[in-house]
CSV table of C-alpha atoms in Angstrom, one decimal:
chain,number,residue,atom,x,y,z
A,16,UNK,CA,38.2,-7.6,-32.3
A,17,UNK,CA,40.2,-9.7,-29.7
A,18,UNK,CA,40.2,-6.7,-27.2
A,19,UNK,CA,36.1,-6.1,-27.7
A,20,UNK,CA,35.5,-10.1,-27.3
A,21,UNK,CA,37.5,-9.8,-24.1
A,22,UNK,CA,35.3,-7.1,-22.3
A,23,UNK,CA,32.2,-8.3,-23.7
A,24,UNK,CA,33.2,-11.5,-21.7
A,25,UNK,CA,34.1,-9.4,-18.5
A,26,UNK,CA,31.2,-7.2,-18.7
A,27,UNK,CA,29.6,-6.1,-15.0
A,28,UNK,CA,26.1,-7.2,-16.0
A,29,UNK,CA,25.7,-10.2,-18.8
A,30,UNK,CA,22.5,-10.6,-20.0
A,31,UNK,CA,22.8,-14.0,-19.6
A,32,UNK,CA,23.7,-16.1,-16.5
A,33,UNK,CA,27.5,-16.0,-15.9
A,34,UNK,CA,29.2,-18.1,-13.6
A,35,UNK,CA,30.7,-14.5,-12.1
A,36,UNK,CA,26.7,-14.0,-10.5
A,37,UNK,CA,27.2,-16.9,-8.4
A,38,UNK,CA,28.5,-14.7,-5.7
A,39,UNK,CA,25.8,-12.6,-6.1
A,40,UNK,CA,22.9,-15.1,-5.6
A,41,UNK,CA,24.7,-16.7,-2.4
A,42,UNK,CA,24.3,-13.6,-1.2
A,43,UNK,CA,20.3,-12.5,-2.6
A,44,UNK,CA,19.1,-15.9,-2.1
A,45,UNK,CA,19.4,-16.2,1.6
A,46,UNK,CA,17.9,-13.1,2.1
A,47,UNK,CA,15.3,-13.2,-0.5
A,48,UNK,CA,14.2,-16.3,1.6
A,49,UNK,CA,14.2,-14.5,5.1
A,50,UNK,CA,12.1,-12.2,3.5
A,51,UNK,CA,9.6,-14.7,2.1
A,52,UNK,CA,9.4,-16.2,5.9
A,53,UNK,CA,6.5,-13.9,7.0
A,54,UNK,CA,4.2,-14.8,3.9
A,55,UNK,CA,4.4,-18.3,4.6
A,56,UNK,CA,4.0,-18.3,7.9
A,57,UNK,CA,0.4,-16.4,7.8
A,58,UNK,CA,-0.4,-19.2,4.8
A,59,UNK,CA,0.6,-21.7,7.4
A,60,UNK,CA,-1.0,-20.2,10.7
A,61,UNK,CA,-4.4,-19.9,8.8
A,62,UNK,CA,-4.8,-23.7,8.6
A,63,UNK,CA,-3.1,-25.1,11.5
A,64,UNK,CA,-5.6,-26.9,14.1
A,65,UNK,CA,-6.3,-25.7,17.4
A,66,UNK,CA,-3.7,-28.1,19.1
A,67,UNK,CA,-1.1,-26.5,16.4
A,68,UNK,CA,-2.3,-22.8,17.4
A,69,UNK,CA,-0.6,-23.6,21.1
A,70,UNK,CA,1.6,-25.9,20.5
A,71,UNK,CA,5.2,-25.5,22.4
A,72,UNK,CA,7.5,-25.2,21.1
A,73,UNK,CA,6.1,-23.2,18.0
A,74,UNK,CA,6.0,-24.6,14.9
A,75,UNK,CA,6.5,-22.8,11.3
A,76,UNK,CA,5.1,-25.1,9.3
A,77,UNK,CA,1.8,-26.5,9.5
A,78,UNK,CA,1.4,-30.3,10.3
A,79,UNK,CA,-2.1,-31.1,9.9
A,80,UNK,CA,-3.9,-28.4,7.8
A,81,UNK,CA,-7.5,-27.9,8.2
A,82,UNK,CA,-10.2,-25.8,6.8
A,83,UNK,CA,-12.1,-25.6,10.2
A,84,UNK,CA,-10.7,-22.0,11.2
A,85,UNK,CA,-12.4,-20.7,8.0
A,86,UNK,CA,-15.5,-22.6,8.5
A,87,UNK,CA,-15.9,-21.5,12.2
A,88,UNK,CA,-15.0,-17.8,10.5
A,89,UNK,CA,-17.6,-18.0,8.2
A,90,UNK,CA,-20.5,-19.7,11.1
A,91,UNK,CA,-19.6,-16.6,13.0
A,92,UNK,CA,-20.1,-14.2,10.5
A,93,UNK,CA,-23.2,-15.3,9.0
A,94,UNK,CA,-24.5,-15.2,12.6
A,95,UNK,CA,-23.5,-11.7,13.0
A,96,UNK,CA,-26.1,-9.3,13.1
A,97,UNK,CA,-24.8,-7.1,10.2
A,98,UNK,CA,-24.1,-9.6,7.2
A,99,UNK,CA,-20.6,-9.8,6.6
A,100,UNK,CA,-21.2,-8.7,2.8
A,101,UNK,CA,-21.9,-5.2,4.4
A,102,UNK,CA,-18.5,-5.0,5.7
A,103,UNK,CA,-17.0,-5.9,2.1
A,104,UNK,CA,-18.9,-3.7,0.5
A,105,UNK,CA,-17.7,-1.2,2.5
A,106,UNK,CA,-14.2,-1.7,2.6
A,107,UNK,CA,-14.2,-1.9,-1.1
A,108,UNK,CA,-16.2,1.1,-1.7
A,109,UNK,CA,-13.9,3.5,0.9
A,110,UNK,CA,-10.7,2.0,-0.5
A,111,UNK,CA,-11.6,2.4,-4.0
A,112,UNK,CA,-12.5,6.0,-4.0
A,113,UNK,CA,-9.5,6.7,-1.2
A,114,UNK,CA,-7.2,5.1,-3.3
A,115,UNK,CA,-7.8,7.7,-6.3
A,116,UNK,CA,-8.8,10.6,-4.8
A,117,UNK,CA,-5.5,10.0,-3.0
A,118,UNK,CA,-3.5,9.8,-6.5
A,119,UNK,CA,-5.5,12.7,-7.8
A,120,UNK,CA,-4.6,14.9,-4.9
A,121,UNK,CA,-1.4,14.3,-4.2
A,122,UNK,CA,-0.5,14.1,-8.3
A,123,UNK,CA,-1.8,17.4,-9.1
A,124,UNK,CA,-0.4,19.2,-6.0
A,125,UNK,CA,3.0,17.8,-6.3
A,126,UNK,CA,2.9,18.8,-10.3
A,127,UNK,CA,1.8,22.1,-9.1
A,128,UNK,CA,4.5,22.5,-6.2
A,129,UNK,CA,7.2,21.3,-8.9
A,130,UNK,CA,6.2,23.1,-12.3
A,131,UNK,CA,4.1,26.0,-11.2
A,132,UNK,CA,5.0,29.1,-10.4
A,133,UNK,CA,3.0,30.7,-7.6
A,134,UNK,CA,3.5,32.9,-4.4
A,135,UNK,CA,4.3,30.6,-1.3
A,136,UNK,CA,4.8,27.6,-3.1
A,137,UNK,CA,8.0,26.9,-1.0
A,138,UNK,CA,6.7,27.2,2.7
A,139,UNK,CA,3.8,24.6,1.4
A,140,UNK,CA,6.3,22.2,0.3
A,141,UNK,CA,8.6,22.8,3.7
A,142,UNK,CA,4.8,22.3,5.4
A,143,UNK,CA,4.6,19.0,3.9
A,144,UNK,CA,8.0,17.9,4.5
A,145,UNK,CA,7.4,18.8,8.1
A,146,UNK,CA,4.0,16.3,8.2
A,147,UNK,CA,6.8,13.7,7.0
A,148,UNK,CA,8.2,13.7,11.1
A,149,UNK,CA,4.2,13.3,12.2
A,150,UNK,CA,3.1,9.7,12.8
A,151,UNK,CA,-0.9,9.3,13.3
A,152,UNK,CA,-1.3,8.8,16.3
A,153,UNK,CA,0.1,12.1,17.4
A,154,UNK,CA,-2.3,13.8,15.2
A,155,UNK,CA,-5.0,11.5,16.6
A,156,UNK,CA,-6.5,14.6,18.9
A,157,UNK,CA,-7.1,17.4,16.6
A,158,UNK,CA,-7.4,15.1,13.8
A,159,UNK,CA,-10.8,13.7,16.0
A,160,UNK,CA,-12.1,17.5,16.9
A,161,UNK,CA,-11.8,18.3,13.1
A,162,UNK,CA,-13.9,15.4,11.7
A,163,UNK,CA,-16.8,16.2,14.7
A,164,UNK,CA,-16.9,19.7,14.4
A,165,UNK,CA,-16.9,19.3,10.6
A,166,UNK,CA,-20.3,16.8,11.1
A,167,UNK,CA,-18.5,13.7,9.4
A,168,UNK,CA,-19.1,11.4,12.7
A,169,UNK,CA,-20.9,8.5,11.3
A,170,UNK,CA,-20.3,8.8,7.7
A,171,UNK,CA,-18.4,7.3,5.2
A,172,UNK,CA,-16.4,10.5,4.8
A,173,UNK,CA,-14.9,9.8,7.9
A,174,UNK,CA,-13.2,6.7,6.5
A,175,UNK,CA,-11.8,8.5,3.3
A,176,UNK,CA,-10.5,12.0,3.8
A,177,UNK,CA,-8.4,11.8,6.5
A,178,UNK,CA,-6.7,8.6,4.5
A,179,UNK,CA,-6.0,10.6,1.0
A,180,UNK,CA,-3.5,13.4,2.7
A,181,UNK,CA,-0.5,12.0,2.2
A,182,UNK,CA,2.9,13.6,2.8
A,183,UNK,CA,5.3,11.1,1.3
A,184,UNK,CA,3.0,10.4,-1.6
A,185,UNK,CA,3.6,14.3,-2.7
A,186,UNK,CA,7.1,14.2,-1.7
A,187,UNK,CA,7.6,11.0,-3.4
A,188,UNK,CA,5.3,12.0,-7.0
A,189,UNK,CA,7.1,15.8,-6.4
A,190,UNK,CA,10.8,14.1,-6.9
A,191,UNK,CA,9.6,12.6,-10.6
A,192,UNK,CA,8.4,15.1,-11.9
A,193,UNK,CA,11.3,17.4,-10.7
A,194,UNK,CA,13.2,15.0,-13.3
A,195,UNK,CA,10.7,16.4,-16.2
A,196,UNK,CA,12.9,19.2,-18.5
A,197,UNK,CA,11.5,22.5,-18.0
A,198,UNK,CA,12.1,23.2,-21.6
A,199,UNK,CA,10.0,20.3,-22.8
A,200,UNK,CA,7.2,22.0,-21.1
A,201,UNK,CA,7.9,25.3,-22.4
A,202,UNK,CA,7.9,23.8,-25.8
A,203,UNK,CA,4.2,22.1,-25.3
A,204,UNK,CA,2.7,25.5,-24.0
A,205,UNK,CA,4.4,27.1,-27.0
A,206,UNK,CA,2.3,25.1,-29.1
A,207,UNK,CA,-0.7,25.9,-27.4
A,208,UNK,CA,-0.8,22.9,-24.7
A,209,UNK,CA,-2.5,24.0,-21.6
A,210,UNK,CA,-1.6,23.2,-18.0
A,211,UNK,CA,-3.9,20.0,-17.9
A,212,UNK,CA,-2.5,18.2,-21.6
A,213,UNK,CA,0.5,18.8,-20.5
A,214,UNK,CA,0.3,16.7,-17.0
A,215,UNK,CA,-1.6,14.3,-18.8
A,216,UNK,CA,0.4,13.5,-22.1
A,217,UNK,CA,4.0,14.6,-21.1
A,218,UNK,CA,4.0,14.5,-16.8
A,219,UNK,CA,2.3,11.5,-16.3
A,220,UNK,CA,4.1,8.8,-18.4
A,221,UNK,CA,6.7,9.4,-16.3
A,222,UNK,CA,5.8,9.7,-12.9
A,223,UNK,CA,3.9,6.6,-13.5
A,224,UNK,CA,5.9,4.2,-11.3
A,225,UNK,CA,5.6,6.5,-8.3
A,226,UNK,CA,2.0,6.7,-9.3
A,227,UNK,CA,2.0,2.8,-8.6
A,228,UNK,CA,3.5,2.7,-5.5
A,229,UNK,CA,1.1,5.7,-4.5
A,230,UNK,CA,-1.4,3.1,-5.3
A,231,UNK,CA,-0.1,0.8,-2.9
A,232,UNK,CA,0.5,2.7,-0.1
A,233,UNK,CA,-2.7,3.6,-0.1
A,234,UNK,CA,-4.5,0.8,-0.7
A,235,UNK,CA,-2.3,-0.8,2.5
A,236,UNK,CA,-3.2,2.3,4.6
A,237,UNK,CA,-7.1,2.2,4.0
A,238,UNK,CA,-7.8,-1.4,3.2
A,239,UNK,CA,-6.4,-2.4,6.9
A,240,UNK,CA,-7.6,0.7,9.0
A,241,UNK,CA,-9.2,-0.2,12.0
A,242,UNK,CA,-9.0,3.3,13.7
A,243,UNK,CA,-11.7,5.2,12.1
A,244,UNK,CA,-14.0,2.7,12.5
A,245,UNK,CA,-13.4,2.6,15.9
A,246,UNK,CA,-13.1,6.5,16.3
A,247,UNK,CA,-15.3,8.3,14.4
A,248,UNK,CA,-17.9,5.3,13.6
A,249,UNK,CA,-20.9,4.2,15.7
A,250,UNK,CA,-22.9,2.6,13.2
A,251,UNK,CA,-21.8,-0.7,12.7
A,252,UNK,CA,-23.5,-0.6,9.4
A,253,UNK,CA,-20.6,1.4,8.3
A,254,UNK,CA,-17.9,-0.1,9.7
A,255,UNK,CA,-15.2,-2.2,7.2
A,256,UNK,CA,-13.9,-5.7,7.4
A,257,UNK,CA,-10.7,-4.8,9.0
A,258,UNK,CA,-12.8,-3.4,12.2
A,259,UNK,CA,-14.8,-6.6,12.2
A,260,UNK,CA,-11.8,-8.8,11.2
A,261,UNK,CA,-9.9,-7.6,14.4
A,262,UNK,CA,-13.5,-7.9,16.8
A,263,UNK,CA,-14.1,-11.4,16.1
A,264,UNK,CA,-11.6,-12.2,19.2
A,265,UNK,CA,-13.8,-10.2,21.4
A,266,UNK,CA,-16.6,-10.8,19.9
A,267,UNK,CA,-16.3,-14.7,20.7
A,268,UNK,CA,-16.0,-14.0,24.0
A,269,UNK,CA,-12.8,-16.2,24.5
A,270,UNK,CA,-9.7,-14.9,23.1
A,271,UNK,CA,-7.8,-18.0,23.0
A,272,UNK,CA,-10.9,-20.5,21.2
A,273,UNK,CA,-10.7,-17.3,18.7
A,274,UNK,CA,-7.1,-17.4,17.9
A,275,UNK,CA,-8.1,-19.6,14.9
A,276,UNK,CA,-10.1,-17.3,13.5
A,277,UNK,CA,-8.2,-14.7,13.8
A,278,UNK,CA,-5.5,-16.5,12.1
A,279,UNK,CA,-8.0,-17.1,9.2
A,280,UNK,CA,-8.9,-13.7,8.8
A,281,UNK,CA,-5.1,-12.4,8.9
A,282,UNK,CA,-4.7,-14.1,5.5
A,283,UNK,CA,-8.3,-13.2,4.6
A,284,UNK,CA,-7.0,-9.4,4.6
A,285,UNK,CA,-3.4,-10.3,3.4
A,286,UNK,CA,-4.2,-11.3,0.1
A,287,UNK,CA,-5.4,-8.2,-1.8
A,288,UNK,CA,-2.5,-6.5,-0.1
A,289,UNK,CA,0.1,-9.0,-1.8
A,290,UNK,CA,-1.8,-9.4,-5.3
A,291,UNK,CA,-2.4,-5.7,-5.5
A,292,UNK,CA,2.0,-5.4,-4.4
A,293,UNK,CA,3.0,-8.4,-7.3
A,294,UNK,CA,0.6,-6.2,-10.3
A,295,UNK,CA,1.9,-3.3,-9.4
A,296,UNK,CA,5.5,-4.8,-9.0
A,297,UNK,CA,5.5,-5.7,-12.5
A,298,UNK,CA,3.8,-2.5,-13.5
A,299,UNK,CA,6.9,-0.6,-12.1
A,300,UNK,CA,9.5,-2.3,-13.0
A,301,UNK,CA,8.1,-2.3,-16.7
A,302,UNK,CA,7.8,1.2,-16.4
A,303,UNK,CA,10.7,1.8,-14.8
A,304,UNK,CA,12.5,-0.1,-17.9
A,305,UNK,CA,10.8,1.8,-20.2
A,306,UNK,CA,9.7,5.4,-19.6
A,307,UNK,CA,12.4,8.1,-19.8
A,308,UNK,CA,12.3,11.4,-22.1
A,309,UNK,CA,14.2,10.6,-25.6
């Protein structure tokens, strides 16, 4: 009992808070802080005054905070001669629908690539590995030639399917589900489980957390696209919020009297991105703690 007493007392990991940690946190702290830096900065750049905005040297933290590069955001917009709801609406529309066709896609063709057993399944996979060393804007060119000689120029297709082809998604979904057993799936279509119960009741319980950060990645990559609507979109009726987020500069006339706004609208399209990060967070660690084949 003596000897068990002793290494429950010198245990790596306590599950309660051991003077031992301390080390640990003097380390974490300081950088958990560095990393929290850029967050509050935007909250702090979105209300500074003008005088603030171009003040030498810079400041971090906001002196006198004001509402007025919010107010001046919102004058401009409601002057703007597509309301600015239009813009919402269609940000939340194209992100919504990217975001799961996106999951769906690359979930059922990673489970495919892993599980299934089909003739020139391993070039596919070595093509999408290859698509991992691409970065969009060298795929700009024929990616623009596809969507106008396909006739999506203009429509709201434009915006989505180029967004829901992602490479590290499958790679990413593909490695969880390589961690399923094949026997346990043997044993489900032994009694009588087809392809689809078996993705849905066994598969996808676990691959969950990479599901979630699928979700996010996503999200990030269509919520703040500006390209397409500058690309393949002339009507500004179809255009999102980021496009006319990042125009209001130009569309002032004076880029330095619309620095505030463009501050303001920074955080604007910052938010979902961080709330959607801290659910999901919690939804994969969670999982993470929990999931597992017993």
């Amino acid at each position: 009992m003596a000897k068990g007493s002793s290494f429950q007392g010198t245990k790596i990991n306590p599950s309660r808070f051991h003077r031992s940690q301390l080390k640990f946190y003097s380390f974490l702290v300081p950088f958990s802080l560095l990393m929290l830096m850029p967050i509050v900065f935007i909250l702090n750049h979105a209300f500074k005054p003008q005088s603030e905005l171009f003040a030498y040297p810079p400041r971090f933290f906001v002196r006198r905070p004001t509402l007025d590069n919010f107010i001046e955001l919102s004058r401009v917009a409601s002057a703007s001669g597509v309301p600015f709801s239009r813009y919402l609406v269609n940000s939340l529309m194209i992100t919504l629908i990217g975001v799961f066709v996106a999951i769906f896609i690359t979930a059922f063709s990673a489970y495919a690539l892993s599980k299934l057993k089909f003739k020139g399944k391993k070039f596919l996979f070595e093509v999408n590995t290859l698509a991992l060393m691409f970065v969009p804007i060298a795929v700009q060119i024929p990616r623009y030639l596809i969507i106008a000689q396909s006739g999506l120029i203009d429509t709201y297709f434009a915006h989505i399917l180029p967004m829901v082809v992602m490479p590290v998604a499958m790679f990413l979904i593909k490695q969880f589900i390589d961690q399923t057993p094949n026997e346990l799936i043997e044993s489900a279509k032994i009694d009588g489980a087809s392809e689809m119960q078996i993705f849905l009741k066994i598969v996808f319980p676990i691959i969950l957390p990479a599901i979630a950060t699928v979700g996010i990645l996503a999200f990030q990559a269509i919520w703040n696209d500006t390209t397409t609507s500058v690309l393949y979109i002339n009507d500004e009726s179809k255009r999102t919020i980021a496009f006319y987020m990042m125009s209001l500069t130009s569309m002032q006339g004076n880029t330095v009297a619309g620095q505030g706004m463009a501050a303001a609208a920074g955080l604007i399209m910052f938010v979902p991105n961080l709330v959607l990060f801290i659910v999901l967070q919690s939804k994969i660690m969670n999982t993470m703690a929990h999931s597992g084949i017993k």
